[in-house]
Tab-separated table of N, CA and C in Angstrom:
chain	number	residue	atom	x	y	z
A	1	MET	N	0.840	-1.264	0.066
A	1	MET	CA	-0.074	0.036	0.064
A	1	MET	C	0.821	1.230	0.078
A	2	ASN	N	1.822	1.474	0.970
A	2	ASN	CA	2.660	2.529	0.934
A	2	ASN	C	3.561	2.727	-0.266
A	3	ARG	N	4.070	1.444	-0.714
A	3	ARG	CA	4.818	1.521	-2.052
A	3	ARG	C	3.950	2.056	-3.180
A	4	ASP	N	2.616	1.803	-3.210
A	4	ASP	CA	1.898	2.255	-4.244
A	4	ASP	C	1.787	3.941	-4.158
A	5	ILE	N	1.567	4.282	-3.016
A	5	ILE	CA	1.541	5.761	-2.763
A	5	ILE	C	2.743	6.424	-3.293
A	6	VAL	N	3.940	5.810	-2.722
A	6	VAL	CA	5.225	6.429	-3.154
A	6	VAL	C	5.248	6.400	-4.637
A	7	TRP	N	4.976	5.376	-5.433
A	7	TRP	CA	5.160	5.429	-6.873
A	7	TRP	C	4.243	6.164	-7.551
A	8	SER	N	3.040	6.595	-7.041
A	8	SER	CA	2.091	7.529	-7.503
A	8	SER	C	2.672	8.994	-7.374
A	9	ALA	N	3.134	9.100	-6.172
A	9	ALA	CA	3.875	10.489	-5.848
A	9	ALA	C	5.039	10.779	-6.955
A	10	VAL	N	5.813	9.683	-7.121
A	10	VAL	CA	6.854	9.879	-7.914
A	10	VAL	C	6.580	10.185	-9.502
A	11	GLU	N	5.511	9.366	-9.645
A	11	GLU	CA	4.960	9.484	-11.107
A	11	GLU	C	4.436	11.063	-11.386
A	12	ALA	N	3.600	11.479	-10.361
A	12	ALA	CA	2.832	12.719	-10.386
A	12	ALA	C	3.985	13.892	-10.351
A	13	ALA	N	5.081	13.949	-9.562
A	13	ALA	CA	6.194	14.758	-9.564
A	13	ALA	C	6.881	14.762	-10.902
A	14	GLY	N	7.362	13.488	-11.394
A	14	GLY	CA	7.893	13.437	-12.616
A	14	GLY	C	7.145	13.942	-13.974
A	15	SER	N	5.870	13.773	-13.881
A	15	SER	CA	5.095	14.317	-14.936
A	15	SER	C	5.078	15.953	-14.962
A	16	ALA	N	4.917	16.348	-13.634
A	16	ALA	CA	4.909	17.936	-13.407
A	16	ALA	C	6.347	18.545	-13.891
A	17	LEU	N	7.247	17.790	-13.458
A	17	LEU	CA	8.774	18.432	-14.015
A	17	LEU	C	8.855	18.383	-15.341
A	18	PHE	N	8.586	17.163	-16.025
A	18	PHE	CA	8.580	17.157	-17.536
A	18	PHE	C	7.607	18.195	-18.102
A	19	SER	N	6.594	18.321	-17.705
A	19	SER	CA	5.655	19.345	-18.102
A	19	SER	C	6.158	20.866	-18.125
A	20	ILE	N	6.921	21.223	-17.047
A	20	ILE	CA	7.553	22.474	-16.706
A	20	ILE	C	8.709	22.653	-17.738
A	21	ALA	N	9.506	21.586	-17.962
A	21	ALA	CA	10.763	21.630	-18.630
A	21	ALA	C	10.220	21.798	-20.143
A	22	ALA	N	9.210	21.055	-20.626
A	22	ALA	CA	8.816	20.897	-21.935
A	22	ALA	C	8.216	22.466	-22.186
A	23	ALA	N	7.510	23.175	-21.244
A	23	ALA	CA	7.024	24.497	-21.612
A	23	ALA	C	8.045	25.376	-21.792
A	24	PHE	N	9.177	25.348	-21.002
A	24	PHE	CA	10.358	26.265	-21.139
A	24	PHE	C	11.154	25.958	-22.557
A	25	ILE	N	11.214	24.722	-22.687
A	25	ILE	CA	11.998	24.363	-23.974
A	25	ILE	C	11.119	24.772	-25.238
A	26	VAL	N	9.884	24.405	-25.026
A	26	VAL	CA	9.016	24.946	-26.497
A	26	VAL	C	9.091	26.406	-26.447
A	27	ALA	N	8.953	27.095	-25.202
A	27	ALA	CA	9.042	28.630	-25.293
A	27	ALA	C	10.268	29.198	-25.981
A	28	ARG	N	11.363	28.489	-25.613
A	28	ARG	CA	12.717	28.771	-26.019
A	28	ARG	C	12.762	28.537	-27.671
A	29	LEU	N	12.116	27.481	-28.102
A	29	LEU	CA	12.231	27.156	-29.571
A	29	LEU	C	11.464	28.058	-30.287
A	30	ILE	N	10.123	28.276	-30.051
A	30	ILE	CA	9.201	28.922	-30.874
A	30	ILE	C	8.906	30.425	-30.242
A	31	GLY	N	9.284	30.793	-29.069
A	31	GLY	CA	9.045	32.111	-28.602
A	31	GLY	C	7.803	32.055	-27.602
A	32	PRO	N	7.887	32.882	-26.537
A	32	PRO	CA	6.841	33.035	-25.690
A	32	PRO	C	5.547	33.213	-25.825
A	33	SER	N	5.406	34.163	-26.832
A	33	SER	CA	4.099	34.638	-27.447
A	33	SER	C	3.376	33.470	-28.203
A	34	GLU	N	4.145	32.743	-28.980
A	34	GLU	CA	3.571	31.753	-29.766
A	34	GLU	C	3.102	30.461	-28.800
A	35	LEU	N	3.926	30.418	-27.813
A	35	LEU	CA	3.498	29.316	-26.781
A	35	LEU	C	2.169	29.693	-26.120
A	36	GLY	N	2.097	30.915	-25.838
A	36	GLY	CA	0.826	31.464	-25.296
A	36	GLY	C	-0.369	31.499	-26.209
A	37	VAL	N	-0.217	31.668	-27.492
A	37	VAL	CA	-1.282	31.247	-28.389
A	37	VAL	C	-1.610	29.921	-28.452
A	38	GLY	N	-0.669	28.981	-28.339
A	38	GLY	CA	-1.053	27.553	-28.416
A	38	GLY	C	-1.726	27.165	-27.159
A	39	ALA	N	-1.322	27.750	-25.949
A	39	ALA	CA	-1.868	27.366	-24.760
A	39	ALA	C	-3.182	27.820	-24.666
A	40	THR	N	-3.518	28.893	-25.382
A	40	THR	CA	-5.060	29.456	-25.208
A	40	THR	C	-5.873	28.439	-25.848
A	41	ALA	N	-5.511	27.828	-26.911
A	41	ALA	CA	-6.430	26.790	-27.596
A	41	ALA	C	-6.420	25.465	-26.746
A	42	VAL	N	-5.120	25.120	-26.285
A	42	VAL	CA	-5.213	23.931	-25.600
A	42	VAL	C	-5.793	24.111	-24.143
A	43	ALA	N	-5.838	25.126	-23.557
A	43	ALA	CA	-6.690	25.236	-22.294
A	43	ALA	C	-8.126	24.845	-22.422
A	44	VAL	N	-8.713	25.339	-23.552
A	44	VAL	CA	-10.128	25.036	-23.871
A	44	VAL	C	-10.240	23.289	-23.893
A	45	HIS	N	-9.280	22.928	-24.749
A	45	HIS	CA	-9.154	21.447	-25.009
A	45	HIS	C	-9.191	20.719	-23.804
A	46	VAL	N	-8.205	21.153	-22.844
A	46	VAL	CA	-8.152	20.223	-21.636
A	46	VAL	C	-9.333	20.297	-20.701
A	47	LEU	N	-9.915	21.452	-20.655
A	47	LEU	CA	-11.174	21.503	-19.948
A	47	LEU	C	-12.315	20.474	-20.472
A	48	LEU	N	-12.315	20.609	-21.824
A	48	LEU	CA	-13.388	19.698	-22.421
A	48	LEU	C	-12.994	18.203	-22.374
A	49	TRP	N	-11.702	17.865	-22.521
A	49	TRP	CA	-11.241	16.618	-22.381
A	49	TRP	C	-11.673	16.020	-20.939
A	50	VAL	N	-11.201	16.623	-20.068
A	50	VAL	CA	-11.508	16.308	-18.623
A	50	VAL	C	-13.021	16.220	-18.382
A	51	ALA	N	-13.921	16.938	-18.876
A	51	ALA	CA	-15.238	16.951	-18.649
A	51	ALA	C	-15.716	15.535	-19.320
A	52	VAL	N	-15.432	15.542	-20.482
A	52	VAL	CA	-16.108	14.387	-21.440
A	52	VAL	C	-15.557	13.108	-20.972
A	53	ASN	N	-14.292	12.953	-20.590
A	53	ASN	CA	-13.626	11.700	-20.143
A	53	ASN	C	-14.248	11.287	-18.778
A	54	ALA	N	-14.747	12.079	-17.948
A	54	ALA	CA	-15.197	11.667	-16.650
A	54	ALA	C	-16.640	11.447	-16.486
A	55	LEU	N	-17.287	11.690	-17.740
A	55	LEU	CA	-18.835	11.703	-17.616
A	55	LEU	C	-19.346	10.080	-16.997
A	56	PHE	N	-19.109	9.000	-17.631
A	56	PHE	CA	-19.638	7.832	-17.248
A	56	PHE	C	-18.726	6.906	-16.459
A	57	ALA	N	-17.454	7.086	-16.423
A	57	ALA	CA	-16.510	6.232	-15.878
A	57	ALA	C	-16.891	5.860	-14.513
A	58	ASP	N	-17.020	6.720	-13.647
A	58	ASP	CA	-17.415	6.497	-12.319
A	58	ASP	C	-18.730	5.796	-11.971
A	59	ALA	N	-19.788	6.019	-12.707
A	59	ALA	CA	-20.922	5.479	-12.586
A	59	ALA	C	-20.900	3.935	-13.035
A	60	ILE	N	-20.206	3.740	-14.193
A	60	ILE	CA	-20.004	2.307	-14.547
A	60	ILE	C	-19.108	1.569	-13.302
A	61	VAL	N	-18.313	2.076	-12.905
A	61	VAL	CA	-17.325	1.357	-11.843
A	61	VAL	C	-18.168	1.141	-10.643
A	62	GLN	N	-19.131	1.989	-10.210
A	62	GLN	CA	-19.853	1.946	-8.948
A	62	GLN	C	-21.156	1.275	-8.934
A	63	ARG	N	-21.667	1.017	-10.170
A	63	ARG	CA	-22.905	0.388	-10.435
A	63	ARG	C	-22.813	-1.050	-9.692
A	64	ASP	N	-23.914	-1.640	-9.042
A	64	ASP	CA	-23.930	-2.940	-8.466
A	64	ASP	C	-23.927	-3.928	-9.633
A	65	SER	N	-24.769	-3.713	-10.666
A	65	SER	CA	-24.865	-4.639	-11.740
A	65	SER	C	-24.747	-3.733	-13.026
A	66	LEU	N	-24.187	-4.427	-14.015
A	66	LEU	CA	-24.018	-3.810	-15.406
A	66	LEU	C	-24.364	-4.695	-16.506
A	67	ASP	N	-25.269	-4.423	-17.372
A	67	ASP	CA	-25.505	-5.213	-18.399
A	67	ASP	C	-25.063	-4.597	-19.700
A	68	GLU	N	-25.040	-5.249	-20.784
A	68	GLU	CA	-24.539	-4.839	-22.101
A	68	GLU	C	-25.554	-3.634	-22.650
A	69	ALA	N	-26.836	-3.559	-22.353
A	69	ALA	CA	-27.595	-2.267	-22.713
A	69	ALA	C	-27.030	-1.102	-22.020
A	70	MET	N	-26.864	-1.171	-20.844
A	70	MET	CA	-26.385	-0.097	-19.890
A	70	MET	C	-24.921	0.424	-20.513
A	71	LEU	N	-24.000	-0.573	-20.688
A	71	LEU	CA	-22.835	-0.103	-21.088
A	71	LEU	C	-22.916	0.460	-22.438
A	72	SER	N	-23.646	-0.119	-23.494
A	72	SER	CA	-23.857	0.362	-24.735
A	72	SER	C	-24.451	1.838	-24.721
A	73	SER	N	-25.371	1.961	-23.859
A	73	SER	CA	-26.002	3.247	-23.781
A	73	SER	C	-24.936	4.369	-23.297
A	74	ALA	N	-24.144	3.915	-22.302
A	74	ALA	CA	-23.065	4.903	-21.761
A	74	ALA	C	-22.046	5.265	-22.753
A	75	VAL	N	-21.723	4.266	-23.538
A	75	VAL	CA	-20.618	4.486	-24.737
A	75	VAL	C	-21.320	5.472	-25.639
A	76	TRP	N	-22.469	5.264	-26.224
A	76	TRP	CA	-22.990	6.121	-27.025
A	76	TRP	C	-23.295	7.507	-26.652
A	77	ALA	N	-23.904	7.457	-25.396
A	77	ALA	CA	-24.169	8.865	-24.864
A	77	ALA	C	-22.712	9.578	-24.657
A	78	SER	N	-21.737	9.054	-24.118
A	78	SER	CA	-20.441	9.772	-23.988
A	78	SER	C	-19.929	10.060	-25.208
A	79	SER	N	-20.007	9.133	-26.298
A	79	SER	CA	-19.540	9.470	-27.584
A	79	SER	C	-20.298	10.820	-28.284
A	80	ALA	N	-21.618	10.702	-28.162
A	80	ALA	CA	-22.237	11.794	-28.588
A	80	ALA	C	-21.866	13.087	-27.820
A	81	ILE	N	-21.784	13.021	-26.501
A	81	ILE	CA	-21.510	14.253	-25.715
A	81	ILE	C	-19.984	14.832	-26.250
A	82	GLY	N	-19.177	13.671	-26.578
A	82	GLY	CA	-17.907	14.090	-27.169
A	82	GLY	C	-17.894	14.850	-28.366
A	83	CYS	N	-18.916	14.546	-29.114
A	83	CYS	CA	-19.117	15.242	-30.516
A	83	CYS	C	-19.634	16.607	-30.198
A	84	ALA	N	-20.446	16.684	-29.149
A	84	ALA	CA	-20.923	18.123	-28.922
A	84	ALA	C	-19.698	18.994	-28.382
A	85	ALA	N	-18.755	18.209	-27.517
A	85	ALA	CA	-17.556	18.972	-27.178
A	85	ALA	C	-16.741	19.346	-28.197
A	86	ALA	N	-16.578	18.567	-29.316
A	86	ALA	CA	-15.868	18.861	-30.415
A	86	ALA	C	-16.386	20.059	-31.020
A	87	VAL	N	-17.600	20.248	-31.155
A	87	VAL	CA	-18.284	21.352	-31.861
A	87	VAL	C	-17.954	22.712	-30.986
A	88	VAL	N	-17.943	22.487	-29.588
A	88	VAL	CA	-17.678	23.598	-28.806
A	88	VAL	C	-16.189	23.967	-28.958
A	89	GLN	N	-15.205	22.939	-29.167
A	89	GLN	CA	-13.801	23.215	-29.188
A	89	GLN	C	-13.677	23.969	-30.658
A	90	ALA	N	-14.223	23.454	-31.619
A	90	ALA	CA	-14.096	23.955	-32.948
A	90	ALA	C	-14.483	25.507	-32.971
A	91	GLY	N	-15.756	25.650	-32.284
A	91	GLY	CA	-16.107	27.020	-32.226
A	91	GLY	C	-15.425	28.049	-31.472
A	92	SER	N	-14.855	27.416	-30.479
A	92	SER	CA	-13.825	28.317	-29.606
A	92	SER	C	-12.804	28.989	-30.351
A	93	GLY	N	-12.420	28.422	-31.460
A	93	GLY	CA	-11.371	28.865	-32.263
A	93	GLY	C	-11.797	30.160	-32.832
A	94	TRP	N	-12.859	30.447	-33.336
A	94	TRP	CA	-13.422	31.595	-33.830
A	94	TRP	C	-13.435	32.673	-32.840
A	95	LEU	N	-13.975	32.272	-31.517
A	95	LEU	CA	-14.188	33.245	-30.734
A	95	LEU	C	-12.763	33.753	-30.080
A	96	LEU	N	-11.911	32.817	-29.857
A	96	LEU	CA	-10.420	33.087	-29.455
A	96	LEU	C	-9.766	34.009	-30.381
A	97	ALA	N	-9.906	33.511	-31.600
A	97	ALA	CA	-9.212	34.351	-32.757
A	97	ALA	C	-9.869	35.756	-32.851
A	98	TRP	N	-11.132	35.991	-32.555
A	98	TRP	CA	-11.573	37.348	-32.434
A	98	TRP	C	-11.209	38.038	-31.300
A	99	MET	N	-11.112	37.447	-30.106
A	99	MET	CA	-10.853	38.095	-28.840
A	99	MET	C	-9.184	38.328	-28.846
A	100	LEU	N	-8.423	37.688	-29.396
A	100	LEU	CA	-7.004	37.773	-29.242
A	100	LEU	C	-6.401	38.273	-30.663
A	101	ASP	N	-7.280	38.497	-31.726
A	101	ASP	CA	-6.746	39.003	-33.002
A	101	ASP	C	-5.607	38.140	-33.520
A	102	ASP	N	-5.915	36.791	-33.486
A	102	ASP	CA	-4.938	36.014	-33.986
A	102	ASP	C	-5.581	34.686	-34.755
A	103	ALA	N	-5.478	34.645	-36.047
A	103	ALA	CA	-6.312	33.747	-36.875
A	103	ALA	C	-5.853	32.394	-36.707
A	104	ARG	N	-4.565	32.188	-36.067
A	104	ARG	CA	-3.887	30.838	-36.044
A	104	ARG	C	-4.910	29.877	-35.094
A	105	LEU	N	-5.531	30.783	-34.343
A	105	LEU	CA	-6.400	29.975	-33.213
A	105	LEU	C	-7.543	29.071	-33.869
A	106	VAL	N	-7.960	29.299	-34.982
A	106	VAL	CA	-9.056	28.524	-35.762
A	106	VAL	C	-8.602	27.282	-36.250
A	107	PRO	N	-7.542	27.167	-36.918
A	107	PRO	CA	-7.136	25.837	-37.271
A	107	PRO	C	-6.685	24.928	-36.072
A	108	MET	N	-5.984	25.602	-35.051
A	108	MET	CA	-5.645	24.872	-33.861
A	108	MET	C	-6.669	24.390	-33.138
A	109	ALA	N	-7.716	25.111	-33.043
A	109	ALA	CA	-9.019	24.547	-32.172
A	109	ALA	C	-9.675	23.369	-33.022
A	110	MET	N	-9.713	23.558	-34.311
A	110	MET	CA	-10.367	22.669	-35.158
A	110	MET	C	-9.565	21.320	-35.108
A	111	LEU	N	-8.219	21.308	-35.093
A	111	LEU	CA	-7.405	20.160	-34.967
A	111	LEU	C	-7.696	19.415	-33.627
A	112	LEU	N	-7.744	20.269	-32.573
A	112	LEU	CA	-7.950	19.843	-31.018
A	112	LEU	C	-9.289	19.082	-30.969
A	113	ALA	N	-10.253	19.612	-31.781
A	113	ALA	CA	-11.525	19.126	-31.660
A	113	ALA	C	-11.674	17.545	-32.034
A	114	LEU	N	-10.806	17.128	-32.976
A	114	LEU	CA	-10.856	15.722	-33.695
A	114	LEU	C	-11.012	14.657	-32.575
A	115	PRO	N	-10.050	14.753	-31.531
A	115	PRO	CA	-10.149	13.379	-30.706
A	115	PRO	C	-11.307	13.362	-29.599
A	116	LEU	N	-12.094	14.556	-29.552
A	116	LEU	CA	-13.092	14.513	-28.488
A	116	LEU	C	-14.172	13.531	-28.452
A	117	PRO	N	-14.709	13.088	-29.731
A	117	PRO	CA	-15.695	12.032	-29.712
A	117	PRO	C	-15.058	10.705	-29.234
A	118	PHE	N	-13.847	10.378	-29.551
A	118	PHE	CA	-13.253	9.149	-29.152
A	118	PHE	C	-12.841	9.429	-27.561
A	119	VAL	N	-12.615	10.531	-27.074
A	119	VAL	CA	-12.298	10.548	-25.531
A	119	VAL	C	-13.579	10.262	-24.844
A	120	GLY	N	-14.779	10.589	-25.311
A	120	GLY	CA	-15.958	10.259	-24.701
A	120	GLY	C	-16.245	8.698	-24.599
A	121	MET	N	-15.925	8.053	-25.933
A	121	MET	CA	-15.993	6.566	-25.945
A	121	MET	C	-15.054	5.993	-24.959
A	122	ALA	N	-13.760	6.543	-24.969
A	122	ALA	CA	-12.785	5.827	-24.243
A	122	ALA	C	-13.082	5.994	-22.567
A	123	GLY	N	-13.791	7.187	-22.269
A	123	GLY	CA	-14.081	7.345	-20.747
A	123	GLY	C	-15.006	6.254	-20.312
A	124	ALA	N	-15.962	5.802	-21.217
A	124	ALA	CA	-16.991	4.659	-20.673
A	124	ALA	C	-16.127	3.426	-20.750
A	125	LEU	N	-15.328	3.224	-21.687
A	125	LEU	CA	-14.639	2.030	-21.756
A	125	LEU	C	-13.471	1.833	-20.554
A	126	GLN	N	-12.934	2.989	-20.402
A	126	GLN	CA	-12.070	3.059	-19.114
A	126	GLN	C	-12.708	2.672	-17.767
A	127	GLY	N	-13.984	3.175	-17.574
A	127	GLY	CA	-14.665	2.705	-16.532
A	127	GLY	C	-15.059	1.312	-16.497
A	128	LEU	N	-15.288	0.656	-17.573
A	128	LEU	CA	-15.535	-0.735	-17.714
A	128	LEU	C	-14.273	-1.456	-17.259
A	129	LEU	N	-13.061	-0.987	-17.796
A	129	LEU	CA	-11.754	-1.783	-17.412
A	129	LEU	C	-11.501	-1.557	-15.947
A	130	THR	N	-11.771	-0.377	-15.450
A	130	THR	CA	-11.513	-0.355	-13.890
A	130	THR	C	-12.389	-1.053	-13.112
A	131	ARG	N	-13.690	-1.163	-13.586
A	131	ARG	CA	-14.546	-2.100	-12.885
A	131	ARG	C	-14.167	-3.570	-12.884
A	132	GLN	N	-13.766	-3.899	-14.069
A	132	GLN	CA	-13.234	-5.410	-14.122
A	132	GLN	C	-12.052	-5.617	-13.286
A	133	ARG	N	-11.058	-4.840	-13.399
A	133	ARG	CA	-10.009	-5.003	-12.569
A	133	ARG	C	-10.130	-4.885	-11.055
A	134	HIS	N	-11.111	-4.070	-10.573
A	134	HIS	CA	-11.460	-3.918	-9.258
A	134	HIS	C	-12.091	-5.179	-8.663
A	135	TYR	N	-12.948	-5.625	-9.415
A	135	TYR	CA	-13.943	-6.758	-8.888
A	135	TYR	C	-13.175	-8.092	-8.931
A	136	ARG	N	-12.102	-8.291	-9.829
A	136	ARG	CA	-11.281	-9.440	-9.787
A	136	ARG	C	-10.351	-9.341	-8.680
A	137	ARG	N	-9.960	-8.322	-8.288
A	137	ARG	CA	-9.089	-8.091	-7.162
A	137	ARG	C	-9.882	-8.476	-5.949
A	138	TRP	N	-11.013	-7.968	-5.836
A	138	TRP	CA	-11.955	-7.987	-4.557
A	138	TRP	C	-12.236	-9.509	-4.407
A	139	GLN	N	-12.659	-10.296	-5.576
A	139	GLN	CA	-12.942	-11.513	-5.512
A	139	GLN	C	-11.912	-12.650	-5.055
A	140	ARG	N	-10.564	-12.244	-5.446
A	140	ARG	CA	-9.521	-12.910	-4.969
A	140	ARG	C	-9.228	-12.844	-3.422
A	141	ALA	N	-9.478	-11.570	-3.015
A	141	ALA	CA	-9.343	-11.346	-1.592
A	141	ALA	C	-10.312	-11.987	-0.663
A	142	ARG	N	-11.474	-12.340	-1.225
A	142	ARG	CA	-12.478	-13.096	-0.322
A	142	ARG	C	-12.178	-14.517	-0.243
């Protein structure tokens, strides 16, 4: 148990350090203003990604029983919400381009919109995988 916590902390700290280092390296390579333009488009994307990915995963894990119809509904619903998030992401490009007077934000936002339907589908499947792993461990302990 304690070993798991230590490895989780090491992984989180390592990810944070690599992210900070990458930001400085990219800013050095392309310039801080260009990094800021890209970060503006990515900020919207990250917010949508987290929201879409978390929709049904916890509900799938926590249900007492889960049949194929429920799982199928969760996958389709989260995929549809991912499509809606993709439309929001694509639309944010024009809004951000107008607000910041930088037309490069439109293609950036459109490109970042592409994976969001798949993120929705993956969130539901991730919940299923977590559920299966959890119950297998629980059954062995009994």
